[in-house]
Amino acid sequence: MGEFELIRRFFAAASCAQPAEGVARGIGDDCALLDLPPGEQLAVSTDTLVAGVHFPVSCDPFLLGQRALAVSASDLAAMGATPIGFTLALTLPTADADWLQAFARGLDVMARQCRLALIGGDTTRGPLCLTLTVFGRVPRGQALTRDGARPGDLLCVGGDLGDAAGALELVLERMSAPEEVAAPLLARYWSPQPQLTLGQALRGRASAALDISDGLLADCGHIANASAVALKIEAARVPLSPALLALLGESRAVECALGGGDDYLLAFTLPEQHLPALRAEDWPVRVIGRVEAGEGVQLLDAAGRVIDPPARGYQHFGSAGD
Amino acid sequence: MGEFELIRRFFAAASCAQPAEGVARGIGDDCALLDLPPGEQLAVSTDTLVAGVHFPVSCDPFLLGQRALAVSASDLAAMGATPIGFTLALTLPTADADWLQAFARGLDVMARQCRLALIGGDTTRGPLCLTLTVFGRVPRGQALTRDGARPGDLLCVGGDLGDAAGALELVLERMSAPEEVAAPLLARYWSPQPQLTLGQALRGRASAALDISDGLLADCGHIANASAVALKIEAARVPLSPALLALLGESRAVECALGGGDDYLLAFTLPEQHLPALRAEDWPVRVIGRVEAGEGVQLLDAAGRVIDPPARGYQHFGSAGD
């Protein structure tokens, strides 16, 4: 038996430990089989992370496993889907037992947190690279899409923005910070919390939604395009964490919040009548602007005047444009 | 807009051209949405192909696209599933328009043939690598699994074996052959025909099934293990193509048929009473042996004596064990 066959058995054993609702057959046959309750649709999303492009080659494997699954699960949150399971396609230069144990532990922590069962995958030899495909379910017609925003709706986000972009300065060792500043930012980068329950609570309420992966301005542009509306963001209402402000000061913190990717919080548009109920249920809903007729995304100052966004946006880890 | 964003748009446009049954929402949102008819289960399989490991770096991109999707679709055939769609995670060192056009054409040819719609994916920069995840549907409880073979069942395959292993000698330029010998073998390697309709016809009839990707002996071992039975293969009944016999002669042709991977034909066990109906419906069913009580896979000569399998099995393209 080759070392890669051992890895397959290792993950197969891990997956058997988690019998999961909706998974009729997991790893071990030609296909996995999923059951879907009557009246529900299956939500599917695929993401690839490449070493040296999306994460450092020397990245801690526990943190990598945790973050990779969180990033993918966030797409389920953005659709308002309830998680079912995921497949892992893992390409590795060598089968290093320590690396794999740590990676699998990180994956497992996030899988339990998100209630996602490992249902299948493939392990191959090659340059380090992961592709995760996540599966969820959502009542038919109730998925949160990008194309339903209407003039008059509020524009909201699910929490403080920019922390992951701030953390990247620490990850890439371009800055350092005392523990009380660094710890919460690094936690947001390495262990993003997919807003799965918020996404489910927004079903039947939000008119459009997505998760912020490319940066607030860029992602709001996706909603504006898909819905054929204009989104107006009041810069002063964009929520910032104390840690980010402490690390970067206000001006650069705002820049990270507007242009920084990797936050994996939800951005959504909301008919105003739904706001009181969401507030009463204690969901983290921060109103940052409004939907109007028109097109594109505009940034407004406190007096409502259109201002230029920061000249240079955030860049993901590695080269731009990929 | 970066070159990789252009690629995403290119594939998005391609997918919109094929509105497909069961696909409620394709590319363009955080998740794709699939509908499943009542009483059916979703079948899912993921496969990765790495340049230099599973195919030559200089591989013709049209042939690569065609073959990659066929290999994945074959897992749906092995479960008896009806195809719905697939996601493509494509990692590329550069965005070469000619390469991409040709790759997408190859993918499209196989997608139409298999009736698989492109429903989502991710395009990233990095060493050339593809992960395809395929989706199909199957009536609940009727999927063809590996664990149902029972003593007395016939062991069958869906056609001539070993052609892909023979073709690999030509692909890797270790041998050459006249056109009439090379063409049919190379077609089997570059454009395997997933036996989707045969798989569907075997629902409710075959007791176990899989597609032959690792070689007949190895894959029969998977059925024997999962079903806790012994499989007896009569070497003389293993079907061989005239082209393979012409290329390699009988002894090496048998070796390829027993140990060679990449054929992507179905192997299945069948209660004998179903054979006449399958024959009457003109399905390609070749009986090569029988299921008995016991364990493992044995090869028998014409007199029914157990013989040793060829000492050294087939190797996939690239290094073994992955």
CSV table of N, CA, C and O in Angstrom, one decimal, chain A residues 4 24-25 28-36 41-48 50 53-54 75-76 78-79 87 89 91 121-122 124-127 131 133 135 138 140 143 145-147 209-211 319-322, chain B residues 4 24-25 28-36 41-48 50 53-54 75-76 78-79 87 89 91 121-122 124-127 131 133 135 138 140 143 145-147 209-211 319-322:
chain,number,residue,atom,x,y,z
A,4,PHE,N,0.1,7.3,-0.1
A,4,PHE,CA,-1.1,8.1,-0.4
A,4,PHE,C,-2.4,7.3,-0.1
A,4,PHE,O,-3.4,7.8,0.2
A,24,ALA,N,-26.1,9.8,3.1
A,24,ALA,CA,-26.5,8.4,3.0
A,24,ALA,C,-25.3,7.5,2.8
A,24,ALA,O,-25.3,6.4,3.3
A,25,ARG,N,-24.3,8.0,2.2
A,25,ARG,CA,-23.1,7.2,2.0
A,25,ARG,C,-21.9,8.2,1.8
A,25,ARG,O,-22.0,9.1,1.0
A,28,GLY,N,-15.6,6.0,0.3
A,28,GLY,CA,-15.4,4.6,0.2
A,28,GLY,C,-16.0,3.9,-1.0
A,28,GLY,O,-15.8,2.8,-1.3
A,29,ASP,N,-16.9,4.6,-1.8
A,29,ASP,CA,-17.5,4.1,-3.0
A,29,ASP,C,-17.1,5.0,-4.1
A,29,ASP,O,-16.3,5.9,-4.0
A,30,ASP,N,-17.7,4.8,-5.3
A,30,ASP,CA,-17.3,5.6,-6.5
A,30,ASP,C,-17.9,7.0,-6.3
A,30,ASP,O,-17.3,8.0,-6.7
A,31,CYS,N,-19.0,7.2,-5.6
A,31,CYS,CA,-19.6,8.5,-5.3
A,31,CYS,C,-20.1,8.4,-3.8
A,31,CYS,O,-20.4,7.4,-3.3
A,32,ALA,N,-20.2,9.6,-3.2
A,32,ALA,CA,-21.0,9.8,-2.0
A,32,ALA,C,-22.4,10.0,-2.4
A,32,ALA,O,-22.7,10.4,-3.5
A,33,LEU,N,-23.3,9.7,-1.5
A,33,LEU,CA,-24.8,9.9,-1.8
A,33,LEU,C,-25.3,10.8,-0.7
A,33,LEU,O,-25.2,10.6,0.5
A,34,LEU,N,-26.0,11.8,-1.1
A,34,LEU,CA,-26.7,12.7,-0.2
A,34,LEU,C,-28.2,12.7,-0.4
A,34,LEU,O,-28.7,12.5,-1.5
A,35,ASP,N,-28.9,12.8,0.8
A,35,ASP,CA,-30.3,12.9,0.8
A,35,ASP,C,-30.7,14.3,1.0
A,35,ASP,O,-30.1,15.1,1.8
A,36,LEU,N,-31.8,14.8,0.4
A,36,LEU,CA,-32.2,16.1,0.5
A,36,LEU,C,-33.7,16.1,0.9
A,36,LEU,O,-34.5,15.4,0.3
A,41,GLN,N,-33.4,22.7,-1.9
A,41,GLN,CA,-32.4,22.6,-3.0
A,41,GLN,C,-31.1,22.4,-2.4
A,41,GLN,O,-30.8,22.8,-1.2
A,42,LEU,N,-30.2,21.9,-3.2
A,42,LEU,CA,-28.8,21.7,-2.8
A,42,LEU,C,-28.0,22.9,-3.2
A,42,LEU,O,-28.0,23.4,-4.4
A,43,ALA,N,-27.2,23.4,-2.3
A,43,ALA,CA,-26.3,24.5,-2.6
A,43,ALA,C,-24.9,24.0,-2.6
A,43,ALA,O,-24.5,23.2,-1.8
A,44,VAL,N,-24.1,24.4,-3.7
A,44,VAL,CA,-22.8,23.8,-3.9
A,44,VAL,C,-21.8,24.9,-4.2
A,44,VAL,O,-22.1,25.8,-5.0
A,45,SER,N,-20.6,24.9,-3.6
A,45,SER,CA,-19.6,25.9,-3.9
A,45,SER,C,-18.2,25.2,-3.9
A,45,SER,O,-17.9,24.4,-3.0
A,46,THR,N,-17.3,25.6,-4.8
A,46,THR,CA,-15.9,25.1,-4.9
A,46,THR,C,-14.9,26.2,-4.7
A,46,THR,O,-15.0,27.2,-5.4
A,47,ASP,N,-13.9,26.0,-3.9
A,47,ASP,CA,-12.8,27.0,-3.8
A,47,ASP,C,-11.5,26.2,-3.8
A,47,ASP,O,-11.3,25.2,-3.1
A,48,THR,N,-10.5,26.8,-4.5
A,48,THR,CA,-9.1,26.3,-4.5
A,48,THR,C,-8.2,27.2,-3.7
A,48,THR,O,-8.3,28.4,-3.9
A,50,VAL,N,-4.0,27.7,-3.3
A,50,VAL,CA,-2.7,27.2,-3.8
A,50,VAL,C,-1.6,27.8,-2.9
A,50,VAL,O,-1.6,28.9,-2.6
A,53,VAL,N,0.3,31.2,-3.3
A,53,VAL,CA,-0.6,32.2,-3.9
A,53,VAL,C,-1.6,32.6,-2.9
A,53,VAL,O,-1.8,33.8,-2.6
A,54,HIS,N,-2.2,31.6,-2.3
A,54,HIS,CA,-3.3,32.0,-1.3
A,54,HIS,C,-2.9,31.8,0.2
A,54,HIS,O,-3.6,32.2,1.1
A,75,ASP,N,-19.4,30.5,1.9
A,75,ASP,CA,-20.3,30.6,0.7
A,75,ASP,C,-21.6,30.0,1.0
A,75,ASP,O,-22.6,30.4,0.4
A,76,LEU,N,-21.7,28.9,1.8
A,76,LEU,CA,-23.0,28.4,2.2
A,76,LEU,C,-23.7,29.4,3.1
A,76,LEU,O,-24.9,29.6,2.9
A,78,ALA,N,-23.5,32.6,2.9
A,78,ALA,CA,-23.9,33.7,2.0
A,78,ALA,C,-25.2,33.3,1.2
A,78,ALA,O,-25.9,34.2,0.7
A,79,MET,N,-25.5,32.0,1.1
A,79,MET,CA,-26.7,31.6,0.4
A,79,MET,C,-27.9,31.3,1.4
A,79,MET,O,-28.9,30.9,1.0
A,87,THR,N,-16.3,17.8,0.2
A,87,THR,CA,-15.2,16.9,-0.3
A,87,THR,C,-13.9,17.7,-0.3
A,87,THR,O,-13.9,18.9,-0.4
A,89,ALA,N,-10.1,17.8,-2.0
A,89,ALA,CA,-9.1,17.3,-3.0
A,89,ALA,C,-7.8,17.9,-2.6
A,89,ALA,O,-7.6,19.1,-2.6
A,91,THR,N,-3.7,18.0,-2.8
A,91,THR,CA,-2.5,17.6,-3.6
A,91,THR,C,-1.3,18.0,-2.7
A,91,THR,O,-1.2,19.1,-2.2
A,121,GLY,N,-13.4,12.7,-1.5
A,121,GLY,CA,-12.3,13.5,-1.9
A,121,GLY,C,-11.3,12.7,-2.7
A,121,GLY,O,-11.6,11.6,-3.2
A,122,ASP,N,-10.1,13.3,-2.9
A,122,ASP,CA,-9.1,12.6,-3.7
A,122,ASP,C,-7.8,13.2,-3.1
A,122,ASP,O,-7.7,14.3,-2.7
A,124,THR,N,-3.7,13.4,-4.1
A,124,THR,CA,-2.8,13.2,-5.2
A,124,THR,C,-1.4,13.8,-4.8
A,124,THR,O,-1.3,14.6,-3.9
A,125,ARG,N,-0.4,13.4,-5.6
A,125,ARG,CA,0.9,13.9,-5.4
A,125,ARG,C,1.2,15.1,-6.3
A,125,ARG,O,0.8,15.0,-7.5
A,126,GLY,N,1.7,16.2,-5.8
A,126,GLY,CA,2.0,17.3,-6.7
A,126,GLY,C,2.2,18.5,-5.8
A,126,GLY,O,2.3,18.4,-4.6
A,127,PRO,N,2.3,19.7,-6.4
A,127,PRO,CA,2.6,20.9,-5.6
A,127,PRO,C,1.4,21.2,-4.7
A,127,PRO,O,0.2,21.0,-5.1
A,131,THR,N,-8.6,21.8,-3.0
A,131,THR,CA,-9.9,22.3,-3.5
A,131,THR,C,-10.9,21.7,-2.6
A,131,THR,O,-11.0,20.5,-2.4
A,133,THR,N,-15.0,21.4,-1.9
A,133,THR,CA,-16.4,21.6,-2.4
A,133,THR,C,-17.3,21.4,-1.2
A,133,THR,O,-17.3,20.3,-0.6
A,135,PHE,N,-21.3,21.5,0.5
A,135,PHE,CA,-22.7,21.2,0.2
A,135,PHE,C,-23.6,21.6,1.4
A,135,PHE,O,-23.3,21.3,2.5
A,138,VAL,N,-31.2,24.3,1.3
A,138,VAL,CA,-31.9,25.5,1.5
A,138,VAL,C,-33.3,25.3,1.0
A,138,VAL,O,-33.5,24.7,-0.1
A,140,ARG,N,-36.5,25.5,-1.1
A,140,ARG,CA,-36.6,25.9,-2.5
A,140,ARG,C,-37.1,27.4,-2.6
A,140,ARG,O,-38.1,27.7,-2.0
A,143,ALA,N,-33.1,30.7,-1.2
A,143,ALA,CA,-31.6,31.0,-1.1
A,143,ALA,C,-31.4,32.5,-1.2
A,143,ALA,O,-32.1,33.2,-1.9
A,145,THR,N,-29.6,35.3,-2.8
A,145,THR,CA,-28.8,35.5,-4.0
A,145,THR,C,-28.4,36.9,-4.1
A,145,THR,O,-28.6,37.7,-3.1
A,146,ARG,N,-27.7,37.3,-5.2
A,146,ARG,CA,-27.1,38.6,-5.2
A,146,ARG,C,-28.0,39.6,-6.0
A,146,ARG,O,-27.7,40.8,-6.1
A,147,ASP,N,-29.1,39.1,-6.6
A,147,ASP,CA,-29.8,39.9,-7.6
A,147,ASP,C,-31.2,40.4,-7.1
A,147,ASP,O,-31.9,40.9,-7.9
A,209,ALA,N,-27.6,39.0,-0.8
A,209,ALA,CA,-26.5,38.7,0.2
A,209,ALA,C,-25.3,38.1,-0.5
A,209,ALA,O,-25.4,37.5,-1.5
A,210,LEU,N,-24.1,38.3,0.1
A,210,LEU,CA,-22.9,37.6,-0.2
A,210,LEU,C,-22.0,37.6,0.9
A,210,LEU,O,-22.2,38.3,1.9
A,211,ASP,N,-20.9,36.9,0.9
A,211,ASP,CA,-19.9,37.0,1.9
A,211,ASP,C,-18.7,37.8,1.4
A,211,ASP,O,-18.4,37.8,0.2
A,319,SER,N,0.2,37.3,-5.5
A,319,SER,CA,0.0,38.2,-6.6
A,319,SER,C,-1.5,38.6,-6.8
A,319,SER,O,-2.4,37.9,-6.4
A,320,ALA,N,-1.7,39.8,-7.4
A,320,ALA,CA,-3.1,40.2,-7.6
A,320,ALA,C,-3.7,39.5,-8.8
A,320,ALA,O,-3.0,38.9,-9.6
A,321,GLY,N,-5.0,39.6,-8.9
A,321,GLY,CA,-5.6,39.2,-10.1
A,321,GLY,C,-5.9,37.7,-10.2
A,321,GLY,O,-6.2,37.1,-11.2
A,322,ASP,N,-5.8,37.0,-9.1
A,322,ASP,CA,-6.1,35.6,-9.1
A,322,ASP,C,-6.8,35.2,-7.9
A,322,ASP,O,-6.7,34.0,-7.5
B,4,PHE,N,-7.5,36.4,-15.0
B,4,PHE,CA,-8.2,35.3,-14.4
B,4,PHE,C,-9.7,35.6,-14.2
B,4,PHE,O,-10.5,34.7,-14.3
B,24,ALA,N,-30.9,24.8,-10.9
B,24,ALA,CA,-31.7,26.0,-10.6
B,24,ALA,C,-30.9,27.3,-10.8
B,24,ALA,O,-31.5,28.3,-11.1
B,25,ARG,N,-29.7,27.2,-10.4
B,25,ARG,CA,-28.8,28.4,-10.5
B,25,ARG,C,-27.4,27.9,-10.8
B,25,ARG,O,-26.9,27.0,-10.0
B,28,GLY,N,-22.1,32.2,-10.9
B,28,GLY,CA,-22.3,33.6,-10.8
B,28,GLY,C,-22.8,34.0,-9.4
B,28,GLY,O,-22.9,35.2,-9.2
B,29,ASP,N,-23.1,33.1,-8.5
B,29,ASP,CA,-23.5,33.5,-7.2
B,29,ASP,C,-22.5,32.8,-6.2
B,29,ASP,O,-21.5,32.2,-6.6
B,30,ASP,N,-22.8,32.9,-4.9
B,30,ASP,CA,-21.9,32.3,-4.0
B,30,ASP,C,-21.9,30.8,-4.1
B,30,ASP,O,-20.9,30.1,-3.8
B,31,CYS,N,-23.1,30.2,-4.4
B,31,CYS,CA,-23.2,28.8,-4.6
B,31,CYS,C,-24.1,28.6,-5.8
B,31,CYS,O,-24.9,29.4,-6.2
B,32,ALA,N,-23.9,27.4,-6.4
B,32,ALA,CA,-24.9,26.9,-7.4
B,32,ALA,C,-26.0,26.2,-6.6
B,32,ALA,O,-25.8,25.8,-5.5
B,33,LEU,N,-27.2,26.2,-7.3
B,33,LEU,CA,-28.3,25.5,-6.6
B,33,LEU,C,-28.8,24.4,-7.5
B,33,LEU,O,-29.1,24.6,-8.7
B,34,LEU,N,-29.0,23.2,-6.9
B,34,LEU,CA,-29.5,22.0,-7.7
B,34,LEU,C,-30.8,21.6,-7.1
B,34,LEU,O,-31.0,21.6,-5.9
B,35,ASP,N,-31.7,21.2,-8.1
B,35,ASP,CA,-33.0,20.6,-7.7
B,35,ASP,C,-32.9,19.1,-7.9
B,35,ASP,O,-32.3,18.6,-8.8
B,36,LEU,N,-33.5,18.4,-7.0
B,36,LEU,CA,-33.5,16.9,-7.0
B,36,LEU,C,-34.9,16.4,-7.0
B,36,LEU,O,-35.7,16.9,-6.2
B,41,GLN,N,-31.6,10.5,-4.8
B,41,GLN,CA,-30.5,10.9,-4.0
B,41,GLN,C,-29.4,11.6,-4.9
B,41,GLN,O,-29.4,11.3,-6.1
B,42,LEU,N,-28.6,12.4,-4.3
B,42,LEU,CA,-27.5,13.1,-5.1
B,42,LEU,C,-26.3,12.2,-5.0
B,42,LEU,O,-25.9,11.8,-3.9
B,43,ALA,N,-25.7,12.0,-6.1
B,43,ALA,CA,-24.4,11.3,-6.2
B,43,ALA,C,-23.3,12.3,-6.5
B,43,ALA,O,-23.4,13.1,-7.4
B,44,VAL,N,-22.2,12.3,-5.7
B,44,VAL,CA,-21.1,13.2,-5.8
B,44,VAL,C,-19.8,12.5,-5.9
B,44,VAL,O,-19.5,11.6,-5.1
B,45,SER,N,-18.9,13.0,-6.8
B,45,SER,CA,-17.5,12.4,-6.8
B,45,SER,C,-16.5,13.5,-7.2
B,45,SER,O,-16.8,14.4,-8.0
B,46,THR,N,-15.3,13.5,-6.6
B,46,THR,CA,-14.3,14.5,-6.8
B,46,THR,C,-13.0,13.8,-7.3
B,46,THR,O,-12.6,12.8,-6.7
B,47,ASP,N,-12.4,14.3,-8.4
B,47,ASP,CA,-11.1,13.8,-8.9
B,47,ASP,C,-10.2,14.9,-9.2
B,47,ASP,O,-10.6,15.9,-9.8
B,48,THR,N,-8.9,14.7,-8.9
B,48,THR,CA,-7.9,15.7,-9.2
B,48,THR,C,-6.9,15.1,-10.2
B,48,THR,O,-6.5,13.9,-10.1
B,50,VAL,N,-3.2,16.1,-11.8
B,50,VAL,CA,-2.0,17.0,-11.6
B,50,VAL,C,-1.1,16.8,-12.8
B,50,VAL,O,-0.7,15.7,-13.2
B,53,VAL,N,2.0,14.3,-13.2
B,53,VAL,CA,1.7,13.1,-12.4
B,53,VAL,C,0.6,12.3,-13.1
B,53,VAL,O,0.8,11.1,-13.4
B,54,HIS,N,-0.5,13.0,-13.5
B,54,HIS,CA,-1.6,12.2,-14.2
B,54,HIS,C,-1.6,12.5,-15.7
B,54,HIS,O,-2.4,11.8,-16.4
B,75,ASP,N,-17.4,7.9,-12.7
B,75,ASP,CA,-17.8,7.6,-11.3
B,75,ASP,C,-19.3,7.6,-11.2
B,75,ASP,O,-19.9,6.9,-10.4
B,76,LEU,N,-20.0,8.5,-11.9
B,76,LEU,CA,-21.4,8.6,-11.9
B,76,LEU,C,-22.0,7.3,-12.6
B,76,LEU,O,-22.9,6.7,-12.1
B,78,ALA,N,-20.6,4.4,-12.6
B,78,ALA,CA,-20.4,3.3,-11.7
B,78,ALA,C,-21.4,3.2,-10.6
B,78,ALA,O,-21.6,2.2,-10.0
B,79,MET,N,-22.1,4.4,-10.3
B,79,MET,CA,-23.2,4.4,-9.3
B,79,MET,C,-24.5,4.2,-9.9
B,79,MET,O,-25.6,4.2,-9.2
B,87,THR,N,-18.5,20.9,-11.3
B,87,THR,CA,-17.8,22.1,-11.0
B,87,THR,C,-16.3,21.8,-11.5
B,87,THR,O,-15.8,20.7,-11.4
B,89,ALA,N,-12.4,23.2,-10.8
B,89,ALA,CA,-11.4,24.0,-10.1
B,89,ALA,C,-10.2,23.9,-10.9
B,89,ALA,O,-9.6,22.8,-11.0
B,91,THR,N,-6.4,25.3,-11.8
B,91,THR,CA,-5.2,26.0,-11.4
B,91,THR,C,-4.2,26.1,-12.6
B,91,THR,O,-3.9,25.0,-13.2
B,121,GLY,N,-17.3,26.8,-10.1
B,121,GLY,CA,-15.9,26.4,-10.1
B,121,GLY,C,-15.0,27.6,-9.5
B,121,GLY,O,-15.5,28.5,-9.0
B,122,ASP,N,-13.7,27.4,-9.8
B,122,ASP,CA,-12.8,28.4,-9.3
B,122,ASP,C,-11.6,28.4,-10.2
B,122,ASP,O,-11.2,27.3,-10.7
B,124,THR,N,-7.6,29.6,-10.4
B,124,THR,CA,-6.5,30.2,-9.6
B,124,THR,C,-5.2,30.1,-10.3
B,124,THR,O,-5.1,29.3,-11.3
B,125,ARG,N,-4.2,30.8,-9.9
B,125,ARG,CA,-2.9,30.8,-10.5
B,125,ARG,C,-2.0,29.8,-9.7
B,125,ARG,O,-2.1,29.9,-8.4
B,126,GLY,N,-1.3,29.0,-10.4
B,126,GLY,CA,-0.4,28.1,-9.7
B,126,GLY,C,0.0,27.0,-10.7
B,126,GLY,O,-0.3,27.0,-11.8
B,127,PRO,N,0.7,25.9,-10.2
B,127,PRO,CA,1.0,24.8,-11.0
B,127,PRO,C,-0.2,24.1,-11.6
B,127,PRO,O,-1.2,23.9,-10.9
B,131,THR,N,-9.3,20.0,-10.6
B,131,THR,CA,-10.2,19.1,-9.8
B,131,THR,C,-11.6,19.3,-10.3
B,131,THR,O,-12.1,20.4,-10.4
B,133,THR,N,-15.6,18.1,-9.8
B,133,THR,CA,-16.6,17.4,-9.0
B,133,THR,C,-17.8,17.2,-9.8
B,133,THR,O,-18.3,18.2,-10.4
B,135,PHE,N,-21.9,15.7,-10.4
B,135,PHE,CA,-23.1,15.5,-9.6
B,135,PHE,C,-24.1,14.7,-10.5
B,135,PHE,O,-24.2,15.1,-11.7
B,138,VAL,N,-29.9,9.6,-8.5
B,138,VAL,CA,-30.3,8.2,-8.6
B,138,VAL,C,-31.4,7.9,-7.6
B,138,VAL,O,-31.5,8.5,-6.6
B,140,ARG,N,-33.6,6.8,-4.8
B,140,ARG,CA,-33.2,6.4,-3.4
B,140,ARG,C,-33.1,4.9,-3.3
B,140,ARG,O,-34.0,4.2,-3.6
B,143,ALA,N,-28.7,3.1,-6.0
B,143,ALA,CA,-27.4,3.3,-6.4
B,143,ALA,C,-26.6,2.0,-6.5
B,143,ALA,O,-26.8,1.1,-5.6
B,145,THR,N,-23.6,0.1,-5.6
B,145,THR,CA,-22.5,0.2,-4.6
B,145,THR,C,-21.5,-1.0,-4.8
B,145,THR,O,-21.7,-1.8,-5.7
B,146,ARG,N,-20.5,-1.0,-4.0
B,146,ARG,CA,-19.5,-2.1,-4.1
B,146,ARG,C,-19.7,-3.3,-3.2
B,146,ARG,O,-19.0,-4.3,-3.3
B,147,ASP,N,-20.7,-3.1,-2.3
B,147,ASP,CA,-20.9,-4.1,-1.2
B,147,ASP,C,-22.0,-5.1,-1.3
B,147,ASP,O,-22.3,-5.8,-0.4
B,209,ALA,N,-21.0,-2.8,-8.3
B,209,ALA,CA,-20.4,-2.2,-9.5
B,209,ALA,C,-19.4,-1.2,-9.2
B,209,ALA,O,-19.4,-0.6,-8.1
B,210,LEU,N,-18.4,-1.0,-10.1
B,210,LEU,CA,-17.5,0.1,-10.0
B,210,LEU,C,-16.9,0.3,-11.4
B,210,LEU,O,-17.2,-0.4,-12.3
B,211,ASP,N,-16.2,1.4,-11.6
B,211,ASP,CA,-15.5,1.6,-12.9
B,211,ASP,C,-14.1,1.3,-12.7
B,211,ASP,O,-13.5,1.5,-11.7
B,319,SER,N,4.5,8.6,-11.3
B,319,SER,CA,5.0,7.7,-10.3
B,319,SER,C,3.9,6.9,-9.7
B,319,SER,O,2.7,7.3,-9.8
B,320,ALA,N,4.2,5.8,-9.1
B,320,ALA,CA,3.2,4.9,-8.6
B,320,ALA,C,2.8,5.4,-7.2
B,320,ALA,O,3.4,6.3,-6.6
B,321,GLY,N,1.7,4.8,-6.8
B,321,GLY,CA,1.3,5.1,-5.4
B,321,GLY,C,0.5,6.4,-5.2
B,321,GLY,O,0.3,6.8,-4.1
B,322,ASP,N,0.1,7.0,-6.2
B,322,ASP,CA,-0.7,8.3,-6.0
B,322,ASP,C,-1.8,8.3,-7.0
B,322,ASP,O,-2.3,9.4,-7.3
